[in-house]
PDB file of C-alpha atoms in Angstrom:
ATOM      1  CA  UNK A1413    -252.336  60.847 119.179  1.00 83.00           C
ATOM      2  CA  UNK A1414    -248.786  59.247 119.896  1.00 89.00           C
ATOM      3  CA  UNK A1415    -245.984  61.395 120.921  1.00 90.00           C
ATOM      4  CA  UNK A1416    -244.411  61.132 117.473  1.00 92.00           C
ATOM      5  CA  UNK A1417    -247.647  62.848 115.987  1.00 93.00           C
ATOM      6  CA  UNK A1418    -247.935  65.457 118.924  1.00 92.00           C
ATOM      7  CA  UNK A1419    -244.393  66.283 118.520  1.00 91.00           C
ATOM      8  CA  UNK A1420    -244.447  66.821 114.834  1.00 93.00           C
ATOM      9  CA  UNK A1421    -246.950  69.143 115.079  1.00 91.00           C
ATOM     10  CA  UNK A1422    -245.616  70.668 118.257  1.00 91.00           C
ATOM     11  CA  UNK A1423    -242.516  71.716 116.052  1.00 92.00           C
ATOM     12  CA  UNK A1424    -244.506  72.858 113.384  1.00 92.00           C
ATOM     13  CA  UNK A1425    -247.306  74.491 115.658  1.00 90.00           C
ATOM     14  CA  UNK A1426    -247.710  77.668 113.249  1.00 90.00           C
ATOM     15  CA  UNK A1427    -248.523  75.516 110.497  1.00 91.00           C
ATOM     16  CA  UNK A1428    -252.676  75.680 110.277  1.00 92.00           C
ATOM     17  CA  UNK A1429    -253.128  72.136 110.059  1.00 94.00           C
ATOM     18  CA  UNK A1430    -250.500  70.949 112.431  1.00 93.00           C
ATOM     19  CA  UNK A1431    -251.965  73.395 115.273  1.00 93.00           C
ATOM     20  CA  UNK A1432    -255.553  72.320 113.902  1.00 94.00           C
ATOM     21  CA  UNK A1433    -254.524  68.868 114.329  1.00 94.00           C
ATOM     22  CA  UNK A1434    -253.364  69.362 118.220  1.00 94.00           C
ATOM     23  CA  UNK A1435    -256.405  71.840 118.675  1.00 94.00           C
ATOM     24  CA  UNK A1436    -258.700  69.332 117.757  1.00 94.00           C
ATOM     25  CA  UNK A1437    -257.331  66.896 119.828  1.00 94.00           C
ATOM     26  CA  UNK A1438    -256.975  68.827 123.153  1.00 93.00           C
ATOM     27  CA  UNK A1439    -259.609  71.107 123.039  1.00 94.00           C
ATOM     28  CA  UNK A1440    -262.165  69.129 124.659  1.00 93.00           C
ATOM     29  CA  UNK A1441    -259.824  67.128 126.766  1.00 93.00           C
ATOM     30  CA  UNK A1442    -258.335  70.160 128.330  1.00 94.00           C
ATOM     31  CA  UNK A1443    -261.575  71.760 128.904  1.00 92.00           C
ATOM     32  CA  UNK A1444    -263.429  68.628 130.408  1.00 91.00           C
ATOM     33  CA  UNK A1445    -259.842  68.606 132.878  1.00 91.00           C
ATOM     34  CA  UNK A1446    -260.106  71.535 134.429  1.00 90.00           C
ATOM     35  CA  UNK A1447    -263.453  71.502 134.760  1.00 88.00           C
ATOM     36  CA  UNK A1448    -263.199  68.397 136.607  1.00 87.00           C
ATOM     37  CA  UNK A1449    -260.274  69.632 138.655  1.00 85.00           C
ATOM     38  CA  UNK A1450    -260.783  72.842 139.305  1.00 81.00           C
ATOM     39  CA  UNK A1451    -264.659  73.468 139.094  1.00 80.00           C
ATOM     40  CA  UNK A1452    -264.380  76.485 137.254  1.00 81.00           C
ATOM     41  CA  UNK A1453    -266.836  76.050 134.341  1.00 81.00           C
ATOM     42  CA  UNK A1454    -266.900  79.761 133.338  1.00 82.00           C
ATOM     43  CA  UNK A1455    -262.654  80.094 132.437  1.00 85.00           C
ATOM     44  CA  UNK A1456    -262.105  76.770 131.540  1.00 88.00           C
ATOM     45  CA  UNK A1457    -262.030  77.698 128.037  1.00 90.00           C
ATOM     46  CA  UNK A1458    -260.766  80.885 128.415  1.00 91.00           C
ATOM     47  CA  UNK A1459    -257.533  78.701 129.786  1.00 92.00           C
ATOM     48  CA  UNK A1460    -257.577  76.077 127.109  1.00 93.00           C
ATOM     49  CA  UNK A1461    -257.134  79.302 124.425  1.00 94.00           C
ATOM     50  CA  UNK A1462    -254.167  80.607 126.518  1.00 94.00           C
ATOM     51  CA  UNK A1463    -252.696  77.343 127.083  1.00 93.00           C
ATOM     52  CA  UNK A1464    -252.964  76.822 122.693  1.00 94.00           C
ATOM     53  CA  UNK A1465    -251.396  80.441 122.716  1.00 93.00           C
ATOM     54  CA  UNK A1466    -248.626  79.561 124.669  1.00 92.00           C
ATOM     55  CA  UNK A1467    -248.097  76.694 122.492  1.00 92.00           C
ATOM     56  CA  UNK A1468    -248.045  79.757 119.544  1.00 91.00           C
ATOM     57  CA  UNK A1469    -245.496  81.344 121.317  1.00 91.00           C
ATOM     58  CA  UNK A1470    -242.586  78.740 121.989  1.00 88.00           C
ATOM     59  CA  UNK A1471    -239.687  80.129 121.315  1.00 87.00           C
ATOM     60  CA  UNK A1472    -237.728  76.934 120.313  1.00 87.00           C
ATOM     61  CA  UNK A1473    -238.737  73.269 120.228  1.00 86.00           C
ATOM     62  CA  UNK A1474    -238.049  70.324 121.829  1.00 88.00           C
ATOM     63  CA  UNK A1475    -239.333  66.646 122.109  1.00 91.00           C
ATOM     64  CA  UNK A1476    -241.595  66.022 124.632  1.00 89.00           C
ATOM     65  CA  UNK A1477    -241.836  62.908 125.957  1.00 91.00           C
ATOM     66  CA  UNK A1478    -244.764  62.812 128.075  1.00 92.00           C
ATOM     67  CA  UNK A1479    -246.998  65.087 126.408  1.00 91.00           C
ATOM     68  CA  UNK A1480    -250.116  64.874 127.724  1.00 90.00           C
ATOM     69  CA  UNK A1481    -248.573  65.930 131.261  1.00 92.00           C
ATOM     70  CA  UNK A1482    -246.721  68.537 130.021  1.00 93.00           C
ATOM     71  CA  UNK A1483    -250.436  69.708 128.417  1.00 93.00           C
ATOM     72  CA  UNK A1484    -252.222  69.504 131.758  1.00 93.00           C
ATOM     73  CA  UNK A1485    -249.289  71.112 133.546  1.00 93.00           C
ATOM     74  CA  UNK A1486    -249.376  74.050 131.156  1.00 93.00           C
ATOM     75  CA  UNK A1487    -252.957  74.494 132.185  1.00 92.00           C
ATOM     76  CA  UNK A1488    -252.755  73.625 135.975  1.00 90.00           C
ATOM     77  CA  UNK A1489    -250.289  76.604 135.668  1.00 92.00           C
ATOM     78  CA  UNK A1490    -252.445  78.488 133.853  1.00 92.00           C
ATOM     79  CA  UNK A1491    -255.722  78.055 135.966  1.00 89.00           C
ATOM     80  CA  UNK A1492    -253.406  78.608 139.390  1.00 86.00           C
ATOM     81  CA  UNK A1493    -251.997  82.016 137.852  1.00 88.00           C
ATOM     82  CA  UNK A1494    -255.036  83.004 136.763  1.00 86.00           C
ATOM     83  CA  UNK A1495    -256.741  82.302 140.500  1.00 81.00           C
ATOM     84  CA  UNK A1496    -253.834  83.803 142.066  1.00 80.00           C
ATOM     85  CA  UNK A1497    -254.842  87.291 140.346  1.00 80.00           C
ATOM     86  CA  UNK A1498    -258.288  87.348 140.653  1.00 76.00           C
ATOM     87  CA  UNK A1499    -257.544  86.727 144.986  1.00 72.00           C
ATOM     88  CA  UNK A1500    -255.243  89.381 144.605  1.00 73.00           C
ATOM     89  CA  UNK A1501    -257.645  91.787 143.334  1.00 73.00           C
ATOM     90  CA  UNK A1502    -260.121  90.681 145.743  1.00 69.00           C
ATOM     91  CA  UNK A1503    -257.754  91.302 148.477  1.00 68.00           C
ATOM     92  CA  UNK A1504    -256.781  94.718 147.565  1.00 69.00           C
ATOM     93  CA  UNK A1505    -260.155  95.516 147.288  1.00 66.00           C
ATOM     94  CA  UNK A1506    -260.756  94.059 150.409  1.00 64.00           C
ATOM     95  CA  UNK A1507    -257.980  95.901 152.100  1.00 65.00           C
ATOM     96  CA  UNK A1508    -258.833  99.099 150.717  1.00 65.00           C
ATOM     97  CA  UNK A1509    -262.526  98.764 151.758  1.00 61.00           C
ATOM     98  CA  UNK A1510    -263.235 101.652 154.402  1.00 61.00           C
ATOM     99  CA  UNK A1511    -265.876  99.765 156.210  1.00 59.00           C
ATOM    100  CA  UNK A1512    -266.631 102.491 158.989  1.00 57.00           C
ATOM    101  CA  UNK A1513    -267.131 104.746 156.061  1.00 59.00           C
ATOM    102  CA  UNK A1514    -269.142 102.559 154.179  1.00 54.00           C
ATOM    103  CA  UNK A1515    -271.148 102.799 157.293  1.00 51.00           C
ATOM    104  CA  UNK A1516    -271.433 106.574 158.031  1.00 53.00           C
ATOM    105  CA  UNK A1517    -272.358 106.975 154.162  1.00 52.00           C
ATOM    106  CA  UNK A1518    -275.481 105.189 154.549  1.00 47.00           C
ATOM    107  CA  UNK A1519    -278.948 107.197 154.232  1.00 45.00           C
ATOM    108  CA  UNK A1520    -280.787 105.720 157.677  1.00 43.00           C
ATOM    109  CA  UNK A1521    -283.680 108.381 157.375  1.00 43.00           C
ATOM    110  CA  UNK A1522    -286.314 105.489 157.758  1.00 39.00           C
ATOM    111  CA  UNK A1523    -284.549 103.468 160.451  1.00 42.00           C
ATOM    112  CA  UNK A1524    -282.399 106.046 162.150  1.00 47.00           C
ATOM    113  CA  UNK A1525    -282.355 104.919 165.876  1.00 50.00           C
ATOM    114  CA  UNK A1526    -282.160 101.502 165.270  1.00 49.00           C
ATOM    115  CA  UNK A1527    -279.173 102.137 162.568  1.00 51.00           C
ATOM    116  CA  UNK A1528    -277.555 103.648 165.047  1.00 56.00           C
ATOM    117  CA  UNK A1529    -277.191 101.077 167.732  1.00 58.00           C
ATOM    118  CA  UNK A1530    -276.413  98.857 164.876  1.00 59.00           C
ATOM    119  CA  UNK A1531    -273.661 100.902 163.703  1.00 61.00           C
ATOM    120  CA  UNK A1532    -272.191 100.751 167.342  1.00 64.00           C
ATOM    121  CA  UNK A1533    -271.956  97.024 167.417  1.00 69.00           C
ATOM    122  CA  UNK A1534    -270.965  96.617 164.007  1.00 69.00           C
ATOM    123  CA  UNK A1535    -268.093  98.842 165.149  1.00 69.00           C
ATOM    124  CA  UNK A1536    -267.138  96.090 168.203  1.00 77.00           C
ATOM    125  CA  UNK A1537    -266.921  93.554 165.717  1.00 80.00           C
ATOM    126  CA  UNK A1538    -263.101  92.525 165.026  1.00 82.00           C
ATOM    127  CA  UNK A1539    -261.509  93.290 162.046  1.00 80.00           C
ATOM    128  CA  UNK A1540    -261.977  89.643 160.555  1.00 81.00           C
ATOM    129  CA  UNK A1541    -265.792  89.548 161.079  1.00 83.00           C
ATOM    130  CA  UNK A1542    -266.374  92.647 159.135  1.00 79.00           C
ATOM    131  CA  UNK A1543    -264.240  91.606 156.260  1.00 80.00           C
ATOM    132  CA  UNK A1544    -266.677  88.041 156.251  1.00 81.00           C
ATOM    133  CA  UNK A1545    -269.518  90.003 156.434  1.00 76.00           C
ATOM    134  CA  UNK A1546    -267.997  92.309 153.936  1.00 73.00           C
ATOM    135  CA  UNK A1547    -267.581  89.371 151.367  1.00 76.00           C
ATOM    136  CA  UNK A1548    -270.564  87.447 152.136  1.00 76.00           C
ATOM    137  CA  UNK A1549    -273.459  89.821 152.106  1.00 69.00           C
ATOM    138  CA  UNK A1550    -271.667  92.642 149.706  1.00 65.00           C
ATOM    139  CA  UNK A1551    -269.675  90.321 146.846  1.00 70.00           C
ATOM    140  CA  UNK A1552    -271.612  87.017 147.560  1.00 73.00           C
ATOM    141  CA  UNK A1553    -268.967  84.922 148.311  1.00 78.00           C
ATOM    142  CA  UNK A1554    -269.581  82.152 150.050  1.00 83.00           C
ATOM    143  CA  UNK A1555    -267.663  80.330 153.159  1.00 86.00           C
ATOM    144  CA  UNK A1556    -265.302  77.835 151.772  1.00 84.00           C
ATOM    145  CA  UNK A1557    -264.238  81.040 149.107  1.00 81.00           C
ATOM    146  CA  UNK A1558    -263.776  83.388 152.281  1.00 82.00           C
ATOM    147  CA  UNK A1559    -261.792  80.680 154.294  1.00 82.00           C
ATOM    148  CA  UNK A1560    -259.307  80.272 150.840  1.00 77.00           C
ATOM    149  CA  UNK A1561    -259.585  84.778 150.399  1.00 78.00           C
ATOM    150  CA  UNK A1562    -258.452  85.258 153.929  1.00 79.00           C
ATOM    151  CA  UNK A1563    -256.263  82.346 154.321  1.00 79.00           C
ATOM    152  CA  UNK A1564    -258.381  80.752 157.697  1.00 83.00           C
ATOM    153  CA  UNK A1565    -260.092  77.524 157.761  1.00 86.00           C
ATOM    154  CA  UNK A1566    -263.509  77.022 157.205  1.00 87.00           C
ATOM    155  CA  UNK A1567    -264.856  76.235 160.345  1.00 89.00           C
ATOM    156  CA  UNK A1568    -263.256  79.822 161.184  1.00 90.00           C
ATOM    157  CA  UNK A1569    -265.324  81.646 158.923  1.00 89.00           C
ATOM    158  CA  UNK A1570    -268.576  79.652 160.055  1.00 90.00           C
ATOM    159  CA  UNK A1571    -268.049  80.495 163.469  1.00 90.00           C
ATOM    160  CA  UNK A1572    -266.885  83.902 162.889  1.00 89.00           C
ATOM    161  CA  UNK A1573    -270.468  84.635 160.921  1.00 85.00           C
ATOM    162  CA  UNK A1574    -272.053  83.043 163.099  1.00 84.00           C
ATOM    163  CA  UNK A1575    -271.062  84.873 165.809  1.00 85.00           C
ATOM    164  CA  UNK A1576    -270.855  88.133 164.813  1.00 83.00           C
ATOM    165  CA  UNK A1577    -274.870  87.664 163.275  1.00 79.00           C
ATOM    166  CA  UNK A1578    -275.622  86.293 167.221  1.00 80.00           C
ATOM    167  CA  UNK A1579    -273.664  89.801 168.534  1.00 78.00           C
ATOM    168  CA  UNK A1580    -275.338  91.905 166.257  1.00 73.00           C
ATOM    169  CA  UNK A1581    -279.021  90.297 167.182  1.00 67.00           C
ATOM    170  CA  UNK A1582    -278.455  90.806 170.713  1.00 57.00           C
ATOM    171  CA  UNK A1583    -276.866  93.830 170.348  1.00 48.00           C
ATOM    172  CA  UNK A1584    -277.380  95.832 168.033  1.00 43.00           C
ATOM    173  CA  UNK A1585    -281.454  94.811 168.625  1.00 44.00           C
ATOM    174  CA  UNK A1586    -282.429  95.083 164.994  1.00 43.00           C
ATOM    175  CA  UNK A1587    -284.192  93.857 162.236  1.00 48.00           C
ATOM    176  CA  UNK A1588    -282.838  90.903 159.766  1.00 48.00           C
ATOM    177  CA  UNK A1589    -284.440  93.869 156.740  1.00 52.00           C
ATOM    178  CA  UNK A1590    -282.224  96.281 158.274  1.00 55.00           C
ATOM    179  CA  UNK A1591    -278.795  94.088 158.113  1.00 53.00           C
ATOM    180  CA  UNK A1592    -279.648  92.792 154.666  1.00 55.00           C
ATOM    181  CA  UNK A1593    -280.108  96.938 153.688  1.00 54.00           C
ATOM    182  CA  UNK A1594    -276.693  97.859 155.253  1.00 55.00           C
ATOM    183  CA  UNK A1595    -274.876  94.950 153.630  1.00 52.00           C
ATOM    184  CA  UNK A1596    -276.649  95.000 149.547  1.00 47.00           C
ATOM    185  CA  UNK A1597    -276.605  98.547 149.525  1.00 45.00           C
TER     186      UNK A1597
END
């Protein structure tokens, strides 16, 4: 498609077969990039659809030159709004998460004793490990999404986990069954 073409149907875009004619086109394309770019398989098309609605919704034309770009920039924009409000759920959720309460709500009537001297160290923990634990063993998320949730690097979170599993062991002298309970409950 040569910028003639794409503009043509870019000024008549509610016309059926101009938009059919870009949608065609695109579709694919635009999928397939942020796929590659992004590795988000599951909203990619969910993006192409509201990129081809904002295309709908221009309120006045103009001639694009470069295209293509100004395709993929429409859904780079897209993709990074889109991100930007799912983190920001997750970190209201995260911030509103009463972990201490989560805790104390838990029904330890097999493992009592133990639970308790896990509960302590848990407790010690700093505010940072909890919230990786949080994440990891309650939502699933994995390190490199906790480093980009919390805003700390990688190695951060690693050692963080890592850490805070070593306190716990030593500490809090329980099971692996019993931290797996506390956390998928």
């Amino acid at each position: 498609m040569n910028k003639y073409v794409f503009n043509h149907c870019l000024k008549n875009i509610r016309d059926e077969k101009c938009f059919k004619t870009i949608y065609d086109f695109y579709y694919d394309r635009l999928s397939l990039y942020i796929v590659r770019k992004y590795n988000i398989k599951d909203i990619s098309e969910d993006i192409v659809q509201e990129c081809f609605i904002t295309l709908l919704n221009l309120k006045e034309y103009k001639f694009i030159e470069y295209y293509n770009a100004w395709l993929y920039k429409i859904c780079d924009n897209l993709v990074l709004k889109t991100l930007n409000k799912e983190n920001s759920e997750i970190k209201k959720a995260i911030s509103s998460f009463d972990f201490d309460g989560f805790v104390k709500e838990w029904n330890g009537e097999i493992y009592t004793e133990e639970f308790g001297c896990f509960q302590d160290s848990v407790n010690k923990l700093d505010k940072n490990t909890r919230e990786i634990f949080y994440l990891h063993y309650v939502l699933g998320f994995n390190h490199k999404e906790i480093a980009c949730l919390l805003r700390i690097s990688y190695a951060n979170v690693r050692q963080k986990h890592h850490r805070g599993i070593k306190f716990l062991g030593k500490k809090g002298k329980v099971s692996q069954k019993i931290f797996l309970i506390l956390f998928i409950l």
